[in-house]
mmCIF file of C-alpha atoms in Angstrom:
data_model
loop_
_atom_site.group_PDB
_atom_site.id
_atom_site.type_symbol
_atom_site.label_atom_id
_atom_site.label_comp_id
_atom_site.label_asym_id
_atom_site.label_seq_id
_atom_site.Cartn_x
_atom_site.Cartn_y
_atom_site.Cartn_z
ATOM 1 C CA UNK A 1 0.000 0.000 0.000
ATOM 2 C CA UNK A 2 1.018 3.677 -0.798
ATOM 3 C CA UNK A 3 1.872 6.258 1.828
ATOM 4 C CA UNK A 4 -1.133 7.329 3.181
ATOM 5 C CA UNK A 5 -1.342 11.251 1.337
ATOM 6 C CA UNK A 6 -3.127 14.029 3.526
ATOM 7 C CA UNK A 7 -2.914 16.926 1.333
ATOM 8 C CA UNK A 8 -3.442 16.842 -2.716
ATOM 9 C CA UNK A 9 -3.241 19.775 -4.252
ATOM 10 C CA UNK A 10 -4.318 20.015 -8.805
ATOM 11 C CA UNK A 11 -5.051 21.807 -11.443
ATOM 12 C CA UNK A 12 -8.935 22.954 -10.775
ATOM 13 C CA UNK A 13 -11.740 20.526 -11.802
ATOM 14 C CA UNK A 14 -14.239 20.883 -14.350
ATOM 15 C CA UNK A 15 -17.406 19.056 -14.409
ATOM 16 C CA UNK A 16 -18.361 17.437 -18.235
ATOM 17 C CA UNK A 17 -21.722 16.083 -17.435
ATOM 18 C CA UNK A 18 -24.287 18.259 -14.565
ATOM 19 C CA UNK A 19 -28.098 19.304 -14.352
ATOM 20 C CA UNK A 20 -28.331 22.679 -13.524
ATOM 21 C CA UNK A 21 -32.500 23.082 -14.372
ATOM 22 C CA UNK A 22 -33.607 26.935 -15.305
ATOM 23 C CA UNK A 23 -35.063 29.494 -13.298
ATOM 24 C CA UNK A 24 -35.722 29.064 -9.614
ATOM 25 C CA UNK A 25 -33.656 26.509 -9.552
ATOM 26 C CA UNK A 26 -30.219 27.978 -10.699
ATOM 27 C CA UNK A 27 -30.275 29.863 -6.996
ATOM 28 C CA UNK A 28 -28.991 26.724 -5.418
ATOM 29 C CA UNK A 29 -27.298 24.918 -7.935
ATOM 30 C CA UNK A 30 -25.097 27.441 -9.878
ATOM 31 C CA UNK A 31 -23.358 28.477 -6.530
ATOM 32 C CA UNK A 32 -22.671 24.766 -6.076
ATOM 33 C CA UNK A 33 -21.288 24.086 -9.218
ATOM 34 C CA UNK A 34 -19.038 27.416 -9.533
ATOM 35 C CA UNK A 35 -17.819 26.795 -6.177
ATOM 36 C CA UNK A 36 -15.887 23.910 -6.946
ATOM 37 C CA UNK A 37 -15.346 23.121 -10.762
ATOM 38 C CA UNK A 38 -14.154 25.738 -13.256
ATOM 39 C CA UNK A 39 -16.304 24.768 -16.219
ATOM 40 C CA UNK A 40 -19.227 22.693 -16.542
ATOM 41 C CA UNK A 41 -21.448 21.099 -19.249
ATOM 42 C CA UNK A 42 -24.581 21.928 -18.777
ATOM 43 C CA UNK A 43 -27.390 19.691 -19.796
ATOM 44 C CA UNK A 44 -30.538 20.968 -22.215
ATOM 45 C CA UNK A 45 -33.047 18.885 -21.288
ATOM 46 C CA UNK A 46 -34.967 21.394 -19.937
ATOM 47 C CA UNK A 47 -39.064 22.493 -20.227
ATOM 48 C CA UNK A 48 -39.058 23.125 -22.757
ATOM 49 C CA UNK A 49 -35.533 21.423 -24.058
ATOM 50 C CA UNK A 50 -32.750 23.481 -25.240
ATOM 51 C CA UNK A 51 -32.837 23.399 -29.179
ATOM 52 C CA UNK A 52 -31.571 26.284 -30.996
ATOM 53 C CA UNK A 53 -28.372 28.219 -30.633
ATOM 54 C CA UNK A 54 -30.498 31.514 -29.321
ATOM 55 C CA UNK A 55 -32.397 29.427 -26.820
ATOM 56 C CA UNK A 56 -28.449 28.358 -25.493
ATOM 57 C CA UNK A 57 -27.131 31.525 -25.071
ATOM 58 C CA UNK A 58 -30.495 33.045 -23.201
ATOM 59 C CA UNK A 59 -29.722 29.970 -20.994
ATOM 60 C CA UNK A 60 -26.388 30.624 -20.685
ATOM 61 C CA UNK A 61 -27.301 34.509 -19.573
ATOM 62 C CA UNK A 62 -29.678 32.994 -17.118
ATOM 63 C CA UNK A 63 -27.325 30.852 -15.824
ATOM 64 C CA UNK A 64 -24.528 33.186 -15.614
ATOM 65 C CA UNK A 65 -27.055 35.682 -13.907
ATOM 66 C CA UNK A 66 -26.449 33.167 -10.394
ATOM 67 C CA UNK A 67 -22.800 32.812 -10.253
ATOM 68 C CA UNK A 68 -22.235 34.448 -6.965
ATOM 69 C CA UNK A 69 -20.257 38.262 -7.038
ATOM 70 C CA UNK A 70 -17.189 36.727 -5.169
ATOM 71 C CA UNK A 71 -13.770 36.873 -7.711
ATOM 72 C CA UNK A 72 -13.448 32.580 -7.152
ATOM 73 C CA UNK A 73 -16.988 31.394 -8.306
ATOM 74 C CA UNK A 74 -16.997 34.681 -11.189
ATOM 75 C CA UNK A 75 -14.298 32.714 -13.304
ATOM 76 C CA UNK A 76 -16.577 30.017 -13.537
ATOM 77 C CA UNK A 77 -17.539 29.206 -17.420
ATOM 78 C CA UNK A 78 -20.707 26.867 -18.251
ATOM 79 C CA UNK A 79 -20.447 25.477 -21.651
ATOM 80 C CA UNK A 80 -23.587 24.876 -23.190
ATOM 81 C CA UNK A 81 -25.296 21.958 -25.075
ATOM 82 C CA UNK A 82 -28.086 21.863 -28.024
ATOM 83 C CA UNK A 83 -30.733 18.999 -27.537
ATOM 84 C CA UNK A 84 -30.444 16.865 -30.512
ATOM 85 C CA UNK A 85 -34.257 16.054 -32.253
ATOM 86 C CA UNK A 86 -34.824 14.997 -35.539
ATOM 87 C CA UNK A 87 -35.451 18.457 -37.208
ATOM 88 C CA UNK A 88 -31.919 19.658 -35.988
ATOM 89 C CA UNK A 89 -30.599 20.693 -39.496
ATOM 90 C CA UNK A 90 -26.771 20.913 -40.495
ATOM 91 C CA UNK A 91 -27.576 24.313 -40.579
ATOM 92 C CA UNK A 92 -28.158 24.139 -37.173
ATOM 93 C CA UNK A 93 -24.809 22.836 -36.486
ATOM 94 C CA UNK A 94 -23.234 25.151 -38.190
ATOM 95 C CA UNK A 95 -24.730 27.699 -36.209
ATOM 96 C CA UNK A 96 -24.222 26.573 -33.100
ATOM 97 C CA UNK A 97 -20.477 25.953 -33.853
ATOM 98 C CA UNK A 98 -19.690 29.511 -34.819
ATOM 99 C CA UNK A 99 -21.108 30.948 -31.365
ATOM 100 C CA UNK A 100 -18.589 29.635 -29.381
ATOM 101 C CA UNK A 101 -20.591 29.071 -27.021
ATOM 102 C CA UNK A 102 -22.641 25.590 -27.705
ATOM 103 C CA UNK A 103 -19.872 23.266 -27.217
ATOM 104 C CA UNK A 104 -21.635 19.638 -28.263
ATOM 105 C CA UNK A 105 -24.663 18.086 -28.917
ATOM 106 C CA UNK A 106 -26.861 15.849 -26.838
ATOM 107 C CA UNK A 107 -28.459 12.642 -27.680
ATOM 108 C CA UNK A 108 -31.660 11.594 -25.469
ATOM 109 C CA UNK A 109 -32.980 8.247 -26.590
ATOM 110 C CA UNK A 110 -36.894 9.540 -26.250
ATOM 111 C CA UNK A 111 -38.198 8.101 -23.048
ATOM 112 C CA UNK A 112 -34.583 7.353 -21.213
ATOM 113 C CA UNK A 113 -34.711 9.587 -18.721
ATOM 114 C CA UNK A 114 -35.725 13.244 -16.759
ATOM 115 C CA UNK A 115 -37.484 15.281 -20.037
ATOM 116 C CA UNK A 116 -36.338 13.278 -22.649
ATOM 117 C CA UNK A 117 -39.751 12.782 -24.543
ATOM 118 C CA UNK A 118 -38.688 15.056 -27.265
ATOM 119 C CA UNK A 119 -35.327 12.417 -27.830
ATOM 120 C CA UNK A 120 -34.461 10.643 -30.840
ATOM 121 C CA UNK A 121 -36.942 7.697 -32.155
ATOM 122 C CA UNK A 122 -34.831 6.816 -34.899
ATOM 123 C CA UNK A 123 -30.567 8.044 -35.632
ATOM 124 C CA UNK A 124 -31.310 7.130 -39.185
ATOM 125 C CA UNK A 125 -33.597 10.525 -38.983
ATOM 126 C CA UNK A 126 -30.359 12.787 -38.181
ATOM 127 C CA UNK A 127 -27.288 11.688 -40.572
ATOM 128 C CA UNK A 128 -26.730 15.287 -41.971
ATOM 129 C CA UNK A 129 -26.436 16.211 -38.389
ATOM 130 C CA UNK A 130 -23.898 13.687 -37.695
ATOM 131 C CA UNK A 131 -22.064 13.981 -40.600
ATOM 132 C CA UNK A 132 -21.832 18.147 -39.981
ATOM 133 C CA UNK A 133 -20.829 17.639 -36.625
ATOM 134 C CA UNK A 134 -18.036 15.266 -37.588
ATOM 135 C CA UNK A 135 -16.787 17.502 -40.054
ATOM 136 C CA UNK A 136 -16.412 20.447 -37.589
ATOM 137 C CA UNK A 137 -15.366 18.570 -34.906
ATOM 138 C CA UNK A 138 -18.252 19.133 -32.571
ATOM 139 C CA UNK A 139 -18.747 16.507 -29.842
ATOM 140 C CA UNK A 140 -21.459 14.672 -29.392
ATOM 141 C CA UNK A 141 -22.594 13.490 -25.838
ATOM 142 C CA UNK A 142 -24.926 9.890 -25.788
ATOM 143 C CA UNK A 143 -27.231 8.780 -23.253
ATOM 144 C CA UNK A 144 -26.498 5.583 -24.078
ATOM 145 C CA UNK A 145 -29.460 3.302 -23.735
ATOM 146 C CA UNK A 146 -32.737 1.362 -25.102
ATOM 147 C CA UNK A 147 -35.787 2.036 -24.328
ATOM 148 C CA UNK A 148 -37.511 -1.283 -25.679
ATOM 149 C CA UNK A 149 -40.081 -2.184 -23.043
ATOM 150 C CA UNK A 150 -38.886 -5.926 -23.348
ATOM 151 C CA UNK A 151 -34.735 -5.069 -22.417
ATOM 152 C CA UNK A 152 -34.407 -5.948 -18.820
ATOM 153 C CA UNK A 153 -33.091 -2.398 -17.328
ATOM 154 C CA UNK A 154 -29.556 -3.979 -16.230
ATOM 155 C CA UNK A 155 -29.327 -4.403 -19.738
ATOM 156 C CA UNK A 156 -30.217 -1.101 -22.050
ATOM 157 C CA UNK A 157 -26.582 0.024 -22.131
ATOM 158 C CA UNK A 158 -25.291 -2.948 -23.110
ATOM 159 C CA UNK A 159 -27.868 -2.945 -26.020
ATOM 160 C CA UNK A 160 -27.510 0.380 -26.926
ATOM 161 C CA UNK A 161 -23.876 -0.503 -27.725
ATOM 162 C CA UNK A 162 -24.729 -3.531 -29.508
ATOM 163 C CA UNK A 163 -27.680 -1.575 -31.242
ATOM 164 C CA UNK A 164 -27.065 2.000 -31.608
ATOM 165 C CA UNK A 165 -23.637 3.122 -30.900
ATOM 166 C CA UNK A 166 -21.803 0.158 -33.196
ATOM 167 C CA UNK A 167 -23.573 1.707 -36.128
ATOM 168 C CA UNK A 168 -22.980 5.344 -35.556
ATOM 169 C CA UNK A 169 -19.176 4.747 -35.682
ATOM 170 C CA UNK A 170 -19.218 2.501 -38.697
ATOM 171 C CA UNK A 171 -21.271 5.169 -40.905
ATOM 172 C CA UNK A 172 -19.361 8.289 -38.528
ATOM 173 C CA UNK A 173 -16.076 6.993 -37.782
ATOM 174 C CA UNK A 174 -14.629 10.347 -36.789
ATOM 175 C CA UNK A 175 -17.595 12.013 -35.065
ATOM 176 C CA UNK A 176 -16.272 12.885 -31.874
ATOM 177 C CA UNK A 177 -18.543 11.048 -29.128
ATOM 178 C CA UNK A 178 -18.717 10.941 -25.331
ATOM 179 C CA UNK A 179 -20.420 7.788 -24.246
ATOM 180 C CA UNK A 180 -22.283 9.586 -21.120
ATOM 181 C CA UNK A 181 -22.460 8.383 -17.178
ATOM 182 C CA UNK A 182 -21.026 4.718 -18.177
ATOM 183 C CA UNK A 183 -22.349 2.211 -15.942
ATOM 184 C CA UNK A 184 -20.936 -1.711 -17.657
ATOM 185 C CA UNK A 185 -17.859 -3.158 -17.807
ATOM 186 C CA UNK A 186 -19.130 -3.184 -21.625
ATOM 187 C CA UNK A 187 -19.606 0.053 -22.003
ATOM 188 C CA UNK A 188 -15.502 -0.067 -20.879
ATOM 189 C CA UNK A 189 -14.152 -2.521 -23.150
ATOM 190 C CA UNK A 190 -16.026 -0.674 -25.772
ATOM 191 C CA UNK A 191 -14.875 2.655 -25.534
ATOM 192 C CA UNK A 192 -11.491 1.396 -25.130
ATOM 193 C CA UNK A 193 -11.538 -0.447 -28.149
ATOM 194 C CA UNK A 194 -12.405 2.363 -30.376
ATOM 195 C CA UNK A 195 -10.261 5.263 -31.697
ATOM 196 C CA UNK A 196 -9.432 8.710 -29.508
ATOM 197 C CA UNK A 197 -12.457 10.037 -30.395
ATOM 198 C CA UNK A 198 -14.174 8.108 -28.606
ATOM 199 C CA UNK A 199 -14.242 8.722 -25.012
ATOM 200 C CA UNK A 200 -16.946 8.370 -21.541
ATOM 201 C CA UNK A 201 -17.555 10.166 -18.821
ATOM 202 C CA UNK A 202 -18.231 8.316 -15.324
ATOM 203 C CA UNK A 203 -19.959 10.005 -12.200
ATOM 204 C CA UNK A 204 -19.170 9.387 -8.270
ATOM 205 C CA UNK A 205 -22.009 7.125 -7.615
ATOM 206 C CA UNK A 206 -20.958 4.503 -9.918
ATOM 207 C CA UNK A 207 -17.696 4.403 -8.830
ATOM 208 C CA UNK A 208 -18.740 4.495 -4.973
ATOM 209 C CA UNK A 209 -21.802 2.300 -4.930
ATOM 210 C CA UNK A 210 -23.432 -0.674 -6.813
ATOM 211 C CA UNK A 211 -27.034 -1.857 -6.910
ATOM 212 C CA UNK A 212 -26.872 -3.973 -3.444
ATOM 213 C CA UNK A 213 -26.594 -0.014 -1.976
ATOM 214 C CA UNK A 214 -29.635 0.285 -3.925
ATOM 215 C CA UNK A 215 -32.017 -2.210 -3.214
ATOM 216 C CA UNK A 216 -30.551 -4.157 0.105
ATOM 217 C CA UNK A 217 -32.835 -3.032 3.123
ATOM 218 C CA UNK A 218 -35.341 -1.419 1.223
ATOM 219 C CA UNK A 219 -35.267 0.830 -1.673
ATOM 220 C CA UNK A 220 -33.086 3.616 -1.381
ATOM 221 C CA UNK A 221 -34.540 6.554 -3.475
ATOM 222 C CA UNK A 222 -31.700 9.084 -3.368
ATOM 223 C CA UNK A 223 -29.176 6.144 -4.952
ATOM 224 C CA UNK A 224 -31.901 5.778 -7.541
ATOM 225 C CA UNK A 225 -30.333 7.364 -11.174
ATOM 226 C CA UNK A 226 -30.155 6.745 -14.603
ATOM 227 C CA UNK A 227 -28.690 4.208 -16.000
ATOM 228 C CA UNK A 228 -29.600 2.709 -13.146
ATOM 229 C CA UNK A 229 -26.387 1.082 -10.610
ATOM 230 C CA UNK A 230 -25.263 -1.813 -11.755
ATOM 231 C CA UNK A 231 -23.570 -5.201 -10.007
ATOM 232 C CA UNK A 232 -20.683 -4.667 -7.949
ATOM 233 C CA UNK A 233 -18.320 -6.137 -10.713
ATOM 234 C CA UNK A 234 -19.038 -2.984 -13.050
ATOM 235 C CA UNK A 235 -18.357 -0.986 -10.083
ATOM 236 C CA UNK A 236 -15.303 -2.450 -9.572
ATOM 237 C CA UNK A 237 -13.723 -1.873 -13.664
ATOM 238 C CA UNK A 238 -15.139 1.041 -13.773
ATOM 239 C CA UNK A 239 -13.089 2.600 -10.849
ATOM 240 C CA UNK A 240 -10.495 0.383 -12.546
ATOM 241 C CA UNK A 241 -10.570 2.029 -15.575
ATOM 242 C CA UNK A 242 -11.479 5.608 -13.960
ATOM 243 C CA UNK A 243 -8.333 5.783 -11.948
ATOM 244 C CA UNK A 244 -5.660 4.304 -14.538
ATOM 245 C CA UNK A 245 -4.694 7.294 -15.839
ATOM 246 C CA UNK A 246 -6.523 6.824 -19.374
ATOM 247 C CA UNK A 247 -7.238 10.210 -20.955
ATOM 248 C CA UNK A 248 -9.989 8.696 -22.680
ATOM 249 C CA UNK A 249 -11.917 8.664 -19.404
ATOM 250 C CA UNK A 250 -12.956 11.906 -17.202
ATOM 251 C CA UNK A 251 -15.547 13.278 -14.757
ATOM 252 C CA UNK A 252 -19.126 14.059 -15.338
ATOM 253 C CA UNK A 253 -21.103 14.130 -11.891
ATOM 254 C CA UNK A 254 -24.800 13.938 -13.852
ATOM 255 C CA UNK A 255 -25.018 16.169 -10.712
ATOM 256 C CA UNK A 256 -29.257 16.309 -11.076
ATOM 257 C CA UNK A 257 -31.433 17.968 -8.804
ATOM 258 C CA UNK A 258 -34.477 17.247 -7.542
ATOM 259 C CA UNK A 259 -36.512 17.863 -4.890
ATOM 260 C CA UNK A 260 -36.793 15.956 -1.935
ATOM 261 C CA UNK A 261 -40.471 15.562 -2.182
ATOM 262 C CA UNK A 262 -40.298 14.587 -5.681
ATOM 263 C CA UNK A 263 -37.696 12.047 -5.138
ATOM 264 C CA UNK A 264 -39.027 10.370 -2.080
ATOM 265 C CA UNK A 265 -42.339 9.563 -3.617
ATOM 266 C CA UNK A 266 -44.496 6.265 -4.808
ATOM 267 C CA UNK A 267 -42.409 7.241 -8.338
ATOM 268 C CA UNK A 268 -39.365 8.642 -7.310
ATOM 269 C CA UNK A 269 -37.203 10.699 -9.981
ATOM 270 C CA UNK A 270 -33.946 9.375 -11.325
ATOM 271 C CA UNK A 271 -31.036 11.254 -10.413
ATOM 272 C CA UNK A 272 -28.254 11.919 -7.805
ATOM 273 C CA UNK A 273 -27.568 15.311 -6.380
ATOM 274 C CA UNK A 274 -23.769 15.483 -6.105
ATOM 275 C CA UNK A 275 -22.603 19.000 -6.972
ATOM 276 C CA UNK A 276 -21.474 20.316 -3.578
ATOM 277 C CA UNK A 277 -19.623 17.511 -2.780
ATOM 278 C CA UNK A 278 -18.546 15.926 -5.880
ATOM 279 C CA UNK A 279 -14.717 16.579 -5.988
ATOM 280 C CA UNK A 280 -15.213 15.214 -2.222
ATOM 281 C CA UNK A 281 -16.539 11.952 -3.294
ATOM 282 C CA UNK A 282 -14.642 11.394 -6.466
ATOM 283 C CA UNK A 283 -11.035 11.909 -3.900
ATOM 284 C CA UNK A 284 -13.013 9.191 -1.462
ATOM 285 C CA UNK A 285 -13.177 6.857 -4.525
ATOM 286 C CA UNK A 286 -9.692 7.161 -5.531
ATOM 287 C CA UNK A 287 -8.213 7.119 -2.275
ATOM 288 C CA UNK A 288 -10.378 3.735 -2.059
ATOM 289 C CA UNK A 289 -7.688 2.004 -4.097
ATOM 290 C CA UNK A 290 -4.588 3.821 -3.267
ATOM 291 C CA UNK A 291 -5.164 5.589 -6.739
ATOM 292 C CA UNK A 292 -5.019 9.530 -5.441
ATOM 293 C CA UNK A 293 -1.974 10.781 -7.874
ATOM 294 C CA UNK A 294 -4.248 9.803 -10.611
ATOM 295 C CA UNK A 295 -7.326 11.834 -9.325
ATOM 296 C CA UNK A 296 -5.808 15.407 -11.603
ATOM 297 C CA UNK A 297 -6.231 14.045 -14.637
ATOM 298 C CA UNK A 298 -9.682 12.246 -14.330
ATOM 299 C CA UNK A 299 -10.659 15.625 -12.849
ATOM 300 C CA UNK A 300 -8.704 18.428 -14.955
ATOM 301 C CA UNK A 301 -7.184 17.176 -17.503
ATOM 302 C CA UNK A 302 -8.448 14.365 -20.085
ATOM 303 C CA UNK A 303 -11.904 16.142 -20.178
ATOM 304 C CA UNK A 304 -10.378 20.021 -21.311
ATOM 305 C CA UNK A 305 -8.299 18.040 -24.119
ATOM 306 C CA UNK A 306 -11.402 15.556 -25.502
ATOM 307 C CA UNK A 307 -12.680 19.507 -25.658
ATOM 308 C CA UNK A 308 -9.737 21.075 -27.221
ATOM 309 C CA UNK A 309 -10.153 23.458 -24.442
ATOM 310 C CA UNK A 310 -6.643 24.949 -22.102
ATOM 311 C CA UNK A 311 -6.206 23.082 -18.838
ATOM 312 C CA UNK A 312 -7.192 25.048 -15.884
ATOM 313 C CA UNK A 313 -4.204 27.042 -14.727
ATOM 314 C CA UNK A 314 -5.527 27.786 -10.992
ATOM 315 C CA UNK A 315 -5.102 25.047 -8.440
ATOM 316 C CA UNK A 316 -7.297 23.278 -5.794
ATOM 317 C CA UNK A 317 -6.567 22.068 -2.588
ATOM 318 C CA UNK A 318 -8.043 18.642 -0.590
ATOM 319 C CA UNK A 319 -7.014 17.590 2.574
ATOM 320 C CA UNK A 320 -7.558 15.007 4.630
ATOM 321 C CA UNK A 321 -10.197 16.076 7.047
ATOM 322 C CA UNK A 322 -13.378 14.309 7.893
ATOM 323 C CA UNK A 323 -17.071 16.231 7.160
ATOM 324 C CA UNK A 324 -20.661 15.257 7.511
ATOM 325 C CA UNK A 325 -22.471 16.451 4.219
ATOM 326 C CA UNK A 326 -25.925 17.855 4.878
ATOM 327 C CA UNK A 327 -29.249 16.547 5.788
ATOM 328 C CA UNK A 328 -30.666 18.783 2.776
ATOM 329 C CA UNK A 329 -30.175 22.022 1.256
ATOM 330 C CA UNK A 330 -32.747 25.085 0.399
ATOM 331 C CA UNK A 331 -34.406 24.338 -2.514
ATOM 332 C CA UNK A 332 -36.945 26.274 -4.847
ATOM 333 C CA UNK A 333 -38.029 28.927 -1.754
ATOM 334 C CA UNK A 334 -39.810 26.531 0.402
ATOM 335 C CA UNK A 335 -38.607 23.108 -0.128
ATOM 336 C CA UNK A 336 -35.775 20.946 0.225
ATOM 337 C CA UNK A 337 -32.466 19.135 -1.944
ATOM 338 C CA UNK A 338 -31.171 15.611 0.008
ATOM 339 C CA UNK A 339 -27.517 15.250 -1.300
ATOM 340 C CA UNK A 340 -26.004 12.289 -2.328
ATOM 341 C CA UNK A 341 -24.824 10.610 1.040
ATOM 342 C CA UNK A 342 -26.729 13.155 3.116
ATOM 343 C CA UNK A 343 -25.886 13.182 6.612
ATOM 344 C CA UNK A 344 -23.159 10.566 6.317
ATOM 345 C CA UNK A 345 -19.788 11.618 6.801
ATOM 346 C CA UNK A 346 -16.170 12.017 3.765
ATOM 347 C CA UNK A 347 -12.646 11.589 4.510
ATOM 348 C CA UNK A 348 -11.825 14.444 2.150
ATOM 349 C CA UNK A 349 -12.485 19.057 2.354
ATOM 350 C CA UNK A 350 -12.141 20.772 -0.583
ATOM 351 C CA UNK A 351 -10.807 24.065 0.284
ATOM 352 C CA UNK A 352 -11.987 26.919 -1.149
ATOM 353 C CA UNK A 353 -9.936 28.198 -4.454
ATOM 354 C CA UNK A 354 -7.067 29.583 -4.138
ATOM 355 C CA UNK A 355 -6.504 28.670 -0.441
ATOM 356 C CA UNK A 356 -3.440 25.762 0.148
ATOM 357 C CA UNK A 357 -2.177 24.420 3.250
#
């Protein structure tokens, strides 16, 4: 075993995957995010979705609007994201590219998930999307799973591969893809098979937890995402994978809000709230497996260059220290957000930017 490290200081974190919602909303989570990570990707499937370059950057204004005054959270950046249907045009694309400001393009299979019901039925539908986006090099970012009301749910990534994905790289082969929130040892081998441009993000609860923490004891509604947790064996190769150094693997929380009502309920919502805390947990993962000097480039580096965006020159400072994470935070004026492992306690404090030991 290593020497046991107590201090880790990097280049500054970004976040490639995170829910921010609109509105209300961005009063709790945008101080969250732009406390700890530089940059973040922020989703577009909002209501409604995010589908044209103008509707981006009067999100990105709205979002910007709730980055706090103080000189640390004001050099945070969101990068934004156009919600890919089947009457995005290649002029579209274009557009978006020469903003600046939409950075990819996301792909909901309709029905996968939180306010994807305007998704893709069919990727045959949007091949002069594709094939603009792989000429200009703009990314772009896969929920990737079936939604076949016969495919066991442990299964719909692993068919999405085998589907979906396979054939988008034989007729694309140098679109530029991030294979979203992987959850399979499949989903692993795959994306390690393929070329550079090919790469996956992976969030803290799949490397911390499997689908015993789920279900043993009684459902647990705040573990409950999507893709769902898988068995304990994809935990393991994924924190395998996630803490080998490959740059073809980085962080995206899928940091998702929602309220604590809403998420204890007869039909809970799918998604983990983990923005607060997320550097936190991915350092308790890492350190897990001895694995900390590799946490910098999960974190801040492989992620800016899949981007062809600079690494973060600033630096961030963990230490050692042990913290109990909130029962809940202040959500939407009168109601409440439960955190991922609310009320239990992390071996690792994220100081505030800036500030070393």
């Amino acid at each position: 075993m290593k020497e046991s490290i107590n201090t880790l200081t990097m280049n500054a974190p970004d976040d490639w995957h995170i829910h921010l919602r609109d509105f209300d909303a961005l009063a709790t989570t945008v101080p969250h995010v732009s406390a700890n990570f530089r940059r973040a990707i922020c989703m577009p499937n909002l209501v409604p979705p995010i589908k044209t370059t103008a509707q981006a950057i009067a999100y990105r204004e709205r979002i910007v609007a709730h980055i706090p005054s103080d000189s640390i959270s004001q050099q945070f950046e969101p990068l934004m994201v156009l919600y890919l249907t089947e009457n995005l045009t290649a002029q579209d694309i274009e557009e978006a590219v020469n903003s600046g400001i939409v950075k990819a393009v996301k792909l909901y299979p309709a029905g996968a998930t939180t306010n994807s019901d305007d998704g893709v039925t069919n990727i045959n539908h949007c091949t002069d999307v594709f094939a603009k986006m792989e000429s200009l090099g703009l990314p772009l970012l896969l929920h990737g799973e079936v939604t076949h009301e016969h495919v066991d749910i442990f299964d719909r990534e692993k068919r999405f591969i085998d589907e979906v994905l396979t054939q988008l790289i034989f007729k694309f082969p140098k679109l530029k893809i991030v294979f979203e929130h992987i959850t399979t040892s499949d989903a692993v081998d795959f994306v390690l098979s393929q070329s550079k441009n090919i790469c996956a993000t992976i969030t803290p609860q799949h490397l911390l937890f499997n689908r015993n923490h789920l279900l043993v004891g009684g459902l647990k509604p705040h573990f409950y995402c999507l893709p769902v947790l898988k068995r304990q064996s994809h935990q393991q190769v994924l924190l395998d994978v996630a803490t080998s150094g490959n740059p073809k693997f980085f962080a995206g929380t899928d940091s998702a809000p929602h309220a604590t009502h809403a998420k204890e309920n007869a039909c809970g919502c799918a998604g983990c709230y983990s923005a607060p805390l997320a550097l936190s947990l991915y350092a308790q993962a890492f350190d897990k497996v001895d694995k900390l000097d590799k946490l910098e480039a999960f974190m801040s580096i492989n992620g800016a260059k899949f981007y062809g965006l600079p690494v973060n020159s600033d630096k961030v400072t963990l230490v050692r220290d042990t913290w109990q994470v909130p029962d809940f935070y202040e959500y939407l004026g009168d109601k409440t957000l439960t955190p991922l492992m609310a009320g239990q306690k992390l071996d690792w404090k994220v100081l505030p930017f800036g500030l070393a030991v």
